[in-house]
RNA sequence: GCAGGCGUAGCUCAGUUGGUUAGAGCGCUGGUCUGUGGAACCAGAGGUCGGUGGUUCAAGUCCACCCGCCUGUACCA
């Protein structure tokens, strides 16, 4: 028993769930993505701004810690003055706080266009590609009520996807307007405060269209739905006609000719449509005795479609067709603060995971108009619209797609230790390489044989090693071995060919030509020197 | 949160109706190896069998609870 106390309960090295460590390949991939996004955002005229990861909880929005569920959704804690603080869960609310503090001063010019990226935190169940700490990249325009600001967000989203190497056709920016859905719900009798809960249930059901299909949504709008594990989700309890109308709206194909969805009330061609505004509406809507006329005359729906039409016109004018930016009445987006147009970027390709199962990445970014968010801090209305990219999720998708990060970055040049007594000489060689901006390191392990040192360099993905044994030293030379060339040698069967390549892969140069020779070797393999 | 499935070495997995000191492959470390990377051979390290409690003469194996992971679902700014 006594000897066991040597290692009593070994501390288990472990990471809290939903969090992840990131190695060189992932970090390099993230850098590359952030750089691509930043370039596009700056091209659009947005300027950088940074806010801290911690804010007062009440500034972040609705998630106030309460007794029952103190940390639901958001990580919160109390300051020593007992005020509640939280880790930010998005970048929009902190921006609203930032703007509200500066609006009307010389430190903020309206319309204010800014971008920022950083870690955000959500205390919720993690899943594949879903973490409790993840990177977001946002752009926002504050103080511009015009739809031109929204159209710009959509074009920005499309340009960013392409800058990230996602080909046109493999993504789509979907645009909807919260006013359209709000109008529909109002007309079918779900207006008013007393129906707020039901409206939420309906919107949630609509949001699941791409995942559950129209049958699943139909069930959720009605009685409810049972999933494959037997769990039952209670539905919104709409009647058949209400359900038909909601589904009918979702199915209207507005993507490719949205302008046609809005026709002026006084268009003579519409005489037979009772002065309505919707064109090509499904029978469920036009035939509805109860709601048909009201739907077609709804001012809210008309306003919403009018805004969508403006966005459509603006992006089309700039050359962005429906292959990149489409109007889609099924997009819901956040339930909380959006007040007008909402956008969502979806990846449209499917890929399989390592077990061959299809993985949907779905939405990798989104945003919308939130005219109420800044005004929470101020009496006056402040229009704002923004767009946000989930960098972490997008990175997971791009990695799975093979666009990112699978290949190791080239390592440093390794100077081997041949003669233990001459470490200083080798260190000097390293220093001369470093002085020439070449990544280089001395082998710091046990130098008892050269083979191990080559193995090490190989594992580091070093482009080459430098060797100087007694023979080279006597001739005033160093040996350079090209590991990248050498890597292919074992595959070569032909002896002459092998010897030729071998000679290319390993060569001696005068000691004072070391730096130049290494530089040439790196250039041959397209490795940047700093 | 709810439902279901799964937890044995760093990884992938064996482990009999409950029965002695829990195994294999890969990986890792060292050696053969003071002149050359992916090889070969040899040796070694590494396990509270996810945790705690219970049943039993005896638990990796049976039971309960907890934790973690996976799938679905709910919530999601």
XYZ file of C-alpha atoms (C1' of nucleotides) in Angstrom:
607
model
C 0.000 0.000 0.000
C 2.736 2.408 0.962
C 4.463 2.225 -2.427
C 1.207 2.938 -4.163
C 1.079 6.345 -2.532
C 3.778 7.363 -4.979
C 1.108 7.916 -7.585
C -2.096 8.206 -5.616
C -4.751 9.756 -7.802
C -3.005 10.963 -10.871
C -4.514 14.251 -11.959
C -6.345 13.587 -15.167
C -5.359 15.932 -17.981
C -8.587 16.875 -19.638
C -10.327 19.680 -21.412
C -13.796 20.913 -20.509
C -16.318 19.745 -23.044
C -17.221 21.930 -25.962
C -13.764 23.489 -25.980
C -10.835 22.597 -28.150
C -7.073 22.965 -28.385
C -5.729 24.153 -31.683
C -2.438 23.171 -33.282
C -0.235 24.836 -35.892
C -2.274 23.647 -38.881
C -5.558 24.943 -37.494
C -4.043 28.210 -36.384
C -2.522 28.723 -39.805
C -5.865 27.963 -41.434
C -7.662 30.417 -39.165
C -5.128 33.130 -39.920
C -5.567 32.544 -43.599
C -9.352 32.775 -43.333
C -9.330 35.837 -41.127
C -6.984 37.545 -43.544
C -9.230 36.755 -46.505
C -12.325 38.003 -44.702
C -10.592 41.128 -43.465
C -9.451 42.014 -46.959
C -12.993 41.872 -48.301
C -14.490 43.750 -45.360
C -11.951 46.547 -45.647
C -12.561 46.751 -49.373
C -16.173 47.523 -48.514
C -15.065 50.440 -46.399
C -15.508 48.937 -42.950
C -13.013 49.932 -40.285
C -11.768 47.749 -37.464
C -12.887 48.103 -33.866
C -12.374 45.825 -30.906
C -14.354 45.442 -27.704
C -13.599 43.240 -24.686
C -14.882 39.726 -24.216
C -16.667 40.717 -21.011
C -19.640 43.056 -20.739
C -22.232 43.894 -18.157
C -24.836 41.197 -18.453
C -27.724 43.602 -18.966
C -25.922 45.182 -21.928
C -25.868 41.874 -23.742
C -29.582 41.395 -23.926
C -32.175 39.031 -22.675
C -30.060 36.443 -20.930
C -30.125 37.694 -17.397
C -29.006 35.050 -14.971
C -31.872 34.010 -12.770
C -32.159 31.795 -9.751
C -33.433 28.742 -11.564
C -30.903 28.613 -14.361
C -28.048 30.948 -13.430
C -25.807 30.172 -16.375
C -28.247 29.204 -19.059
C -26.765 29.985 -22.435
C -24.276 32.543 -21.245
C -21.285 32.386 -18.896
C -21.897 34.886 -16.142
C -20.341 35.841 -12.839
C -20.579 38.616 -10.293
C -18.035 41.386 -9.971
C -16.820 42.315 -6.495
C -19.393 45.084 -6.461
C -22.002 42.389 -7.125
C -22.837 43.582 -10.617
C -23.365 40.769 -13.087
C -20.831 40.349 -15.848
C -20.967 37.956 -18.786
C -18.757 36.637 -21.516
C -20.106 37.954 -24.803
C -22.128 35.475 -26.829
C -22.029 37.461 -30.045
C -20.360 40.601 -31.374
C -23.502 42.541 -32.186
C -24.719 43.434 -28.721
C -21.267 44.681 -27.639
C -21.102 46.809 -30.759
C -24.472 48.328 -29.925
C -23.092 49.203 -26.497
C -19.955 50.683 -28.066
C -21.920 52.800 -30.495
C -24.458 53.923 -27.919
C -21.653 55.239 -25.722
C -20.165 57.318 -28.526
C -23.061 58.338 -30.693
C -23.310 62.085 -31.134
C -19.655 62.632 -30.264
C -16.778 63.388 -32.574
C -15.538 59.841 -32.004
C -18.232 58.333 -34.130
C -19.239 59.351 -37.625
C -22.644 58.182 -38.798
C -23.277 56.122 -40.761
C -20.711 54.092 -38.868
C -19.263 51.115 -40.703
C -17.089 48.775 -38.693
C -15.852 45.218 -38.574
C -14.365 43.098 -35.806
C -13.607 39.508 -34.999
C -13.025 37.636 -31.815
C -13.938 34.771 -29.556
C -17.472 34.509 -28.308
C -18.825 32.101 -25.721
C -22.035 30.174 -25.344
C -22.842 27.890 -22.499
C -24.832 25.271 -24.302
C -24.633 21.708 -25.480
C -21.772 21.334 -27.942
C -22.012 19.292 -31.120
C -19.961 18.579 -34.211
C -18.610 21.916 -35.412
C -20.340 23.583 -32.494
C -18.232 24.790 -29.602
C -18.650 26.750 -26.407
C -15.908 29.099 -27.530
C -15.750 30.059 -31.179
C -14.628 32.774 -33.539
C -16.984 35.222 -35.135
C -16.287 37.870 -37.720
C -18.810 40.716 -38.019
C -19.497 43.760 -40.125
C -22.124 46.330 -39.174
C -23.473 49.579 -40.509
C -25.079 51.792 -37.891
C -27.187 54.833 -38.714
C -28.237 53.904 -42.237
C -31.930 53.134 -42.673
C -31.594 52.582 -46.407
C -31.938 49.130 -47.932
C -28.687 49.904 -49.729
C -26.942 49.078 -46.451
C -28.676 45.698 -46.369
C -27.979 44.999 -50.027
C -24.351 45.724 -49.301
C -24.303 43.163 -46.489
C -25.577 40.520 -48.891
C -22.966 41.340 -51.496
C -20.306 41.412 -48.808
C -21.382 37.946 -47.725
C -21.177 36.595 -51.262
C -17.793 38.182 -51.954
C -16.422 36.848 -48.683
C -17.441 33.293 -49.463
C -15.680 33.455 -52.779
C -12.591 35.040 -51.238
C -12.507 32.011 -48.950
C -12.322 29.746 -51.948
C -15.922 28.584 -51.949
C -16.915 28.508 -55.602
C -19.999 30.252 -56.865
C -22.846 27.779 -56.676
C -21.477 26.098 -53.559
C -22.967 28.771 -51.334
C -26.020 30.939 -51.417
C -27.015 34.073 -49.530
C -30.679 33.817 -48.655
C -32.603 36.968 -47.915
C -35.948 37.346 -46.240
C -37.747 40.050 -44.360
C -39.059 39.612 -40.878
C -41.964 41.875 -41.840
C -43.260 39.324 -44.324
C -43.563 36.532 -41.775
C -44.856 38.927 -39.150
C -47.530 40.057 -41.598
C -48.570 36.532 -42.428
C -48.860 35.631 -38.770
C -50.865 38.732 -38.072
C -53.297 38.054 -40.878
C -53.934 34.462 -39.838
C -54.881 35.679 -36.421
C -51.697 35.330 -34.444
C -51.208 39.051 -33.866
C -51.185 40.676 -30.469
C -49.292 40.073 -27.259
C -51.486 37.168 -26.235
C -50.176 35.152 -29.203
C -46.486 35.965 -28.744
C -45.699 32.448 -27.557
C -47.513 30.860 -30.452
C -45.753 33.117 -32.957
C -42.416 31.968 -31.576
C -43.430 28.341 -31.946
C -44.451 28.945 -35.553
C -41.202 30.738 -36.385
C -39.183 27.952 -34.787
C -41.058 25.410 -36.861
C -40.396 27.356 -40.057
C -36.723 27.602 -39.176
C -36.507 23.816 -39.331
C -37.734 23.540 -42.890
C -34.368 22.595 -44.360
C -33.747 19.955 -41.708
C -37.163 18.372 -41.264
C -38.763 19.070 -44.623
C -42.245 20.428 -45.148
C -43.863 17.385 -43.560
C -41.960 17.928 -40.318
C -42.821 21.603 -40.331
C -46.456 20.789 -41.008
C -46.519 18.542 -37.959
C -44.853 21.200 -35.830
C -47.352 23.810 -36.960
C -50.175 21.482 -36.030
C -50.320 18.962 -33.218
C -46.642 18.184 -32.921
C -43.972 15.805 -34.061
C -42.386 12.652 -32.750
C -38.706 12.167 -33.597
C -36.977 8.872 -34.260
C -36.009 8.394 -30.646
C -39.675 8.678 -29.744
C -39.358 12.111 -28.167
C -42.405 14.264 -28.786
C -42.305 17.957 -29.644
C -45.507 19.867 -29.051
C -46.700 21.830 -32.065
C -48.192 25.291 -32.471
C -51.724 23.962 -32.764
C -52.741 25.851 -35.907
C -55.768 24.707 -37.859
C -55.501 23.179 -41.311
C -56.151 26.389 -43.204
C -53.599 28.365 -41.203
C -51.021 25.653 -41.783
C -51.721 25.588 -45.512
C -51.226 29.314 -45.728
C -47.971 29.339 -43.811
C -46.592 26.439 -45.834
C -47.924 28.044 -49.001
C -45.867 31.126 -48.253
C -42.728 29.143 -47.651
C -43.164 27.441 -50.975
C -43.570 30.543 -53.090
C -40.620 30.556 -55.455
C -39.349 34.080 -55.136
C -35.713 33.267 -55.631
C -35.421 33.797 -59.302
C -37.960 36.466 -59.970
C -38.792 38.141 -56.708
C -39.777 41.394 -58.320
C -42.748 39.591 -59.769
C -43.884 38.681 -56.315
C -44.753 42.264 -55.700
C -47.160 43.870 -58.081
C -48.692 47.252 -57.540
C -52.231 47.255 -56.276
C -53.318 49.413 -59.202
C -51.902 47.161 -61.898
C -54.861 46.581 -64.213
C -53.672 43.074 -64.907
C -54.526 42.288 -61.333
C -58.150 43.144 -61.541
C -58.952 39.519 -60.951
C -56.799 39.405 -57.853
C -58.896 41.794 -55.844
C -56.229 44.462 -55.807
C -53.781 42.121 -54.138
C -50.050 42.379 -54.016
C -48.905 38.839 -54.450
C -48.398 37.292 -57.791
C -48.326 33.570 -58.446
C -49.587 32.802 -55.003
C -50.375 29.184 -54.201
C -54.057 28.183 -54.218
C -53.963 27.793 -50.455
C -53.613 31.546 -50.232
C -55.673 32.866 -53.106
C -58.530 30.497 -52.343
C -58.690 31.218 -48.666
C -62.104 32.642 -47.842
C -60.969 33.570 -44.415
C -57.599 35.224 -45.103
C -57.045 35.512 -48.859
C -57.939 39.150 -49.329
C -56.328 40.277 -46.121
C -53.051 38.572 -47.054
C -52.924 40.264 -50.381
C -53.734 43.642 -48.924
C -51.586 43.461 -45.797
C -49.549 46.609 -45.417
C -46.881 44.818 -43.388
C -46.372 42.122 -45.993
C -46.412 44.745 -48.721
C -43.753 46.764 -46.906
C -41.626 43.691 -46.317
C -41.774 42.568 -49.900
C -41.125 46.124 -51.023
C -37.877 46.152 -49.052
C -36.884 42.783 -50.422
C -37.568 44.065 -53.863
C -35.311 47.062 -53.312
C -32.523 44.803 -52.122
C -33.081 42.585 -55.127
C -32.908 45.566 -57.472
C -29.748 46.884 -55.842
C -27.820 43.639 -55.893
C -28.952 42.815 -59.435
C -27.783 46.233 -60.557
C -24.350 45.442 -59.161
C -24.283 42.148 -61.005
C -25.237 39.748 -58.221
C -27.788 37.308 -59.583
C -30.023 34.827 -57.846
C -27.261 32.249 -58.121
C -25.507 34.183 -55.372
C -28.194 36.115 -53.537
C -31.707 34.740 -53.485
C -34.895 35.826 -51.814
C -36.431 33.106 -49.686
C -39.489 33.433 -47.468
C -38.434 30.476 -45.327
C -35.447 32.177 -43.701
C -36.168 33.015 -40.081
C -32.849 33.771 -38.374
C -32.777 34.922 -34.765
C -36.039 35.340 -32.963
C -34.945 38.204 -30.798
C -33.882 41.447 -32.258
C -34.191 41.461 -36.013
C -36.681 43.997 -37.302
C -36.420 43.900 -41.096
C -34.360 42.096 -43.694
C -32.510 39.014 -42.517
C -29.815 37.130 -44.382
C -28.290 33.742 -44.063
C -25.329 32.187 -45.868
C -25.624 28.515 -46.546
C -23.191 26.040 -47.975
C -25.021 24.045 -50.584
C -22.668 21.119 -51.033
C -22.859 17.950 -49.033
C -19.878 16.048 -47.765
C -19.443 12.815 -45.885
C -17.751 12.328 -42.570
C -15.116 9.659 -41.984
C -17.854 7.079 -41.506
C -19.423 7.966 -44.823
C -22.443 9.680 -43.360
C -23.538 12.938 -44.961
C -22.814 16.034 -42.910
C -24.791 19.213 -43.331
C -23.008 22.362 -42.436
C -25.954 24.547 -43.231
C -25.682 28.113 -42.105
C -22.174 29.490 -41.743
C -23.142 33.112 -41.406
C -26.023 35.466 -41.238
C -27.357 38.729 -40.023
C -30.008 41.304 -40.540
C -31.419 44.659 -39.607
C -31.748 45.359 -35.917
C -33.209 48.815 -35.594
C -33.953 48.400 -31.912
C -30.638 47.270 -30.491
C -28.817 50.566 -30.130
C -31.968 52.435 -29.178
C -32.187 50.282 -26.056
C -29.440 52.481 -24.677
C -30.850 55.725 -26.021
C -34.197 57.415 -26.465
C -33.835 57.913 -30.188
C -34.208 55.307 -32.902
C -30.915 54.149 -34.399
C -31.160 51.961 -37.489
C -28.484 49.312 -37.913
C -27.766 46.277 -39.983
C -25.027 43.700 -39.755
C -23.585 40.454 -40.960
C -21.722 37.806 -39.036
C -19.575 34.852 -40.090
C -19.103 31.810 -37.906
C -15.404 31.377 -38.589
C -15.027 28.211 -36.532
C -17.909 26.430 -38.168
C -16.858 27.585 -41.604
C -13.361 26.347 -40.910
C -14.727 22.948 -39.950
C -16.651 22.865 -43.216
C -13.712 23.982 -45.345
C -11.419 21.499 -43.652
C -13.856 18.683 -44.304
C -14.050 19.880 -47.873
C -10.279 19.659 -48.118
C -9.845 23.361 -48.792
C -7.851 23.992 -45.669
C -5.281 22.896 -43.294
C -4.586 19.218 -43.918
C -1.004 19.674 -45.023
C 1.655 20.468 -42.460
C 3.416 23.776 -42.678
C 7.103 23.457 -43.571
C 9.258 23.249 -40.482
C 12.574 24.913 -39.752
C 15.947 23.999 -41.180
C 17.571 21.629 -38.683
C 21.278 21.883 -38.042
C 22.419 18.493 -36.782
C 24.934 17.847 -34.053
C 27.515 15.487 -35.416
C 30.274 16.109 -32.955
C 29.067 16.791 -29.407
C 32.129 18.941 -28.716
C 31.322 21.347 -31.513
C 27.842 22.438 -30.478
C 29.003 26.041 -30.530
C 29.932 25.749 -34.215
C 26.528 24.342 -35.039
C 24.772 26.968 -32.993
C 26.660 29.578 -34.971
C 25.388 28.104 -38.235
C 21.855 28.311 -36.871
C 22.416 31.930 -35.927
C 23.658 32.787 -39.405
C 20.548 31.238 -40.962
C 18.300 33.079 -38.547
C 20.094 36.337 -39.305
C 19.111 35.767 -42.924
C 15.433 35.372 -41.880
C 15.458 31.633 -42.366
C 13.638 29.516 -39.806
C 16.320 27.343 -38.296
C 17.049 25.388 -35.168
C 19.777 23.355 -33.555
C 18.962 19.730 -32.800
C 18.429 19.776 -29.054
C 17.772 16.085 -28.456
C 20.209 13.325 -27.707
C 22.761 13.681 -30.552
C 24.223 10.213 -30.310
C 23.568 9.386 -33.966
C 22.675 11.182 -37.133
C 19.788 8.878 -38.005
C 17.681 10.024 -35.089
C 18.323 13.622 -36.011
C 17.120 13.003 -39.553
C 14.041 11.275 -38.202
C 13.357 14.259 -36.024
C 13.768 16.684 -38.915
C 11.494 14.509 -40.997
C 8.794 14.620 -38.369
C 9.128 18.386 -38.148
C 8.571 18.601 -41.910
C 11.922 20.320 -42.246
C 12.865 21.180 -45.809
C 16.495 20.276 -45.195
C 19.143 19.495 -42.629
C 22.690 20.753 -42.316
C 25.412 18.263 -41.414
C 29.033 18.902 -40.693
C 31.133 15.954 -39.638
C 34.901 15.647 -39.438
C 35.367 15.146 -43.186
C 33.389 18.241 -44.142
C 35.022 20.255 -41.422
C 38.464 19.319 -42.787
C 37.469 20.545 -46.241
C 35.813 23.698 -44.907
C 32.413 22.497 -46.147
C 28.964 21.708 -44.851
C 26.607 19.052 -46.160
C 23.041 20.036 -46.992
C 20.451 17.330 -47.326
C 17.195 18.157 -49.044
C 14.538 16.173 -47.212
C 11.747 17.071 -49.593
C 13.625 15.744 -52.622
C 14.908 12.830 -50.619
C 11.420 11.857 -49.582
C 10.628 10.419 -52.993
C 13.798 8.405 -53.313
C 12.640 5.114 -51.871
C 10.058 4.849 -54.626
C 12.688 4.969 -57.375
C 13.666 1.550 -58.675
C 16.122 2.453 -61.416
C 19.621 2.618 -59.989
C 21.047 5.380 -62.185
C 18.004 7.502 -61.624
C 18.295 6.875 -57.910
C 21.930 7.940 -57.772
C 21.246 11.052 -59.755
C 18.425 12.119 -57.476
C 20.467 11.191 -54.449
C 23.210 13.554 -55.564
C 20.693 16.325 -56.074
C 19.171 15.754 -52.687
C 22.435 15.891 -50.809
C 25.326 18.136 -51.626
C 28.301 19.864 -50.039
C 28.970 23.583 -50.161
C 31.726 25.751 -48.778
C 30.904 26.771 -45.264
C 30.543 30.449 -46.081
C 28.047 29.590 -48.828
C 25.697 27.858 -46.388
C 23.099 30.609 -46.154
C 22.957 31.148 -49.899
C 22.624 27.425 -50.607
C 19.825 27.000 -48.092
C 18.066 30.031 -49.457
C 18.189 28.536 -52.952
C 16.884 25.240 -51.696
C 13.948 26.915 -49.964
C 13.188 28.914 -53.082
C 13.140 25.724 -55.129
C 10.397 24.389 -52.842
C 8.544 27.685 -52.682
C 9.095 28.140 -48.991
C 8.948 31.767 -47.892
C 11.841 32.953 -45.807
C 9.965 35.294 -43.496
C -33.046 19.594 -20.916
C -35.395 14.852 -23.042
C -34.742 9.836 -25.524
C -31.522 6.004 -27.086
C -26.589 3.925 -27.626
C -21.520 3.528 -25.961
C -17.059 3.878 -22.171
C -10.784 -1.848 -21.496
C -3.178 1.313 -22.916
C -2.010 7.538 -26.700
C -5.190 5.100 -31.090
C -8.143 0.713 -33.020
C -9.962 -3.241 -30.504
C -9.843 -8.745 -27.946
C -11.125 -10.437 -23.048
C -15.246 -17.402 -22.225
C -21.220 -19.105 -17.897
C -18.267 -13.863 -12.718
C -12.421 -17.329 -11.413
C -4.994 -16.711 -10.743
C -0.561 -11.636 -12.414
C -6.071 -7.911 -18.084
C -4.001 -8.928 -23.754
C -2.903 -7.782 -29.346
C -1.750 -4.488 -33.380
C -0.309 0.412 -34.355
C 2.048 4.489 -31.889
C 5.733 6.018 -28.055
C 10.797 5.509 -25.527
C 15.408 3.045 -25.628
C 18.866 -0.442 -28.030
C 21.224 -3.080 -32.387
C 23.533 2.129 -34.770
C 29.755 7.982 -34.045
C 28.346 9.194 -41.212
C 22.603 9.636 -43.154
C 14.832 9.955 -42.528
C 10.053 6.347 -43.618
C 12.883 -0.423 -42.857
C 13.996 -4.743 -39.742
C 14.877 -7.066 -35.147
C 15.108 -6.716 -29.689
C 13.737 -4.511 -25.125
C 10.888 -1.126 -22.210
C 7.311 2.308 -20.523
C 2.278 3.064 -20.513
C -4.145 0.520 -17.412
C -7.322 3.035 -10.264
C -10.866 -1.823 -17.071
C -14.773 6.149 -16.988
C -15.983 7.161 -11.320
C -18.398 5.861 -6.684
C -21.149 2.518 -4.027
C -23.442 -2.365 -3.851
C -24.196 -8.038 -4.677
C -20.493 -12.133 -4.213
C -15.596 -16.436 -1.393
C -14.354 -13.813 -6.033
C -16.437 -8.174 -10.482
C -13.405 -5.632 -16.622
C -17.851 -9.027 -16.514
C -23.946 -8.485 -12.454
C -26.925 -4.074 -10.020
C -27.619 1.339 -8.707
C -26.185 6.240 -9.094
C -22.795 9.762 -11.179
C -19.357 11.527 -15.135
C -17.939 11.578 -20.209
C -18.622 10.548 -25.529
C -21.944 9.484 -29.903
C -26.889 9.864 -32.395
C -31.619 12.097 -32.497
C -34.497 15.975 -30.352
C -35.360 20.697 -27.596
C -33.262 25.592 -26.886
C -30.104 28.932 -29.670
C -28.655 35.874 -29.168
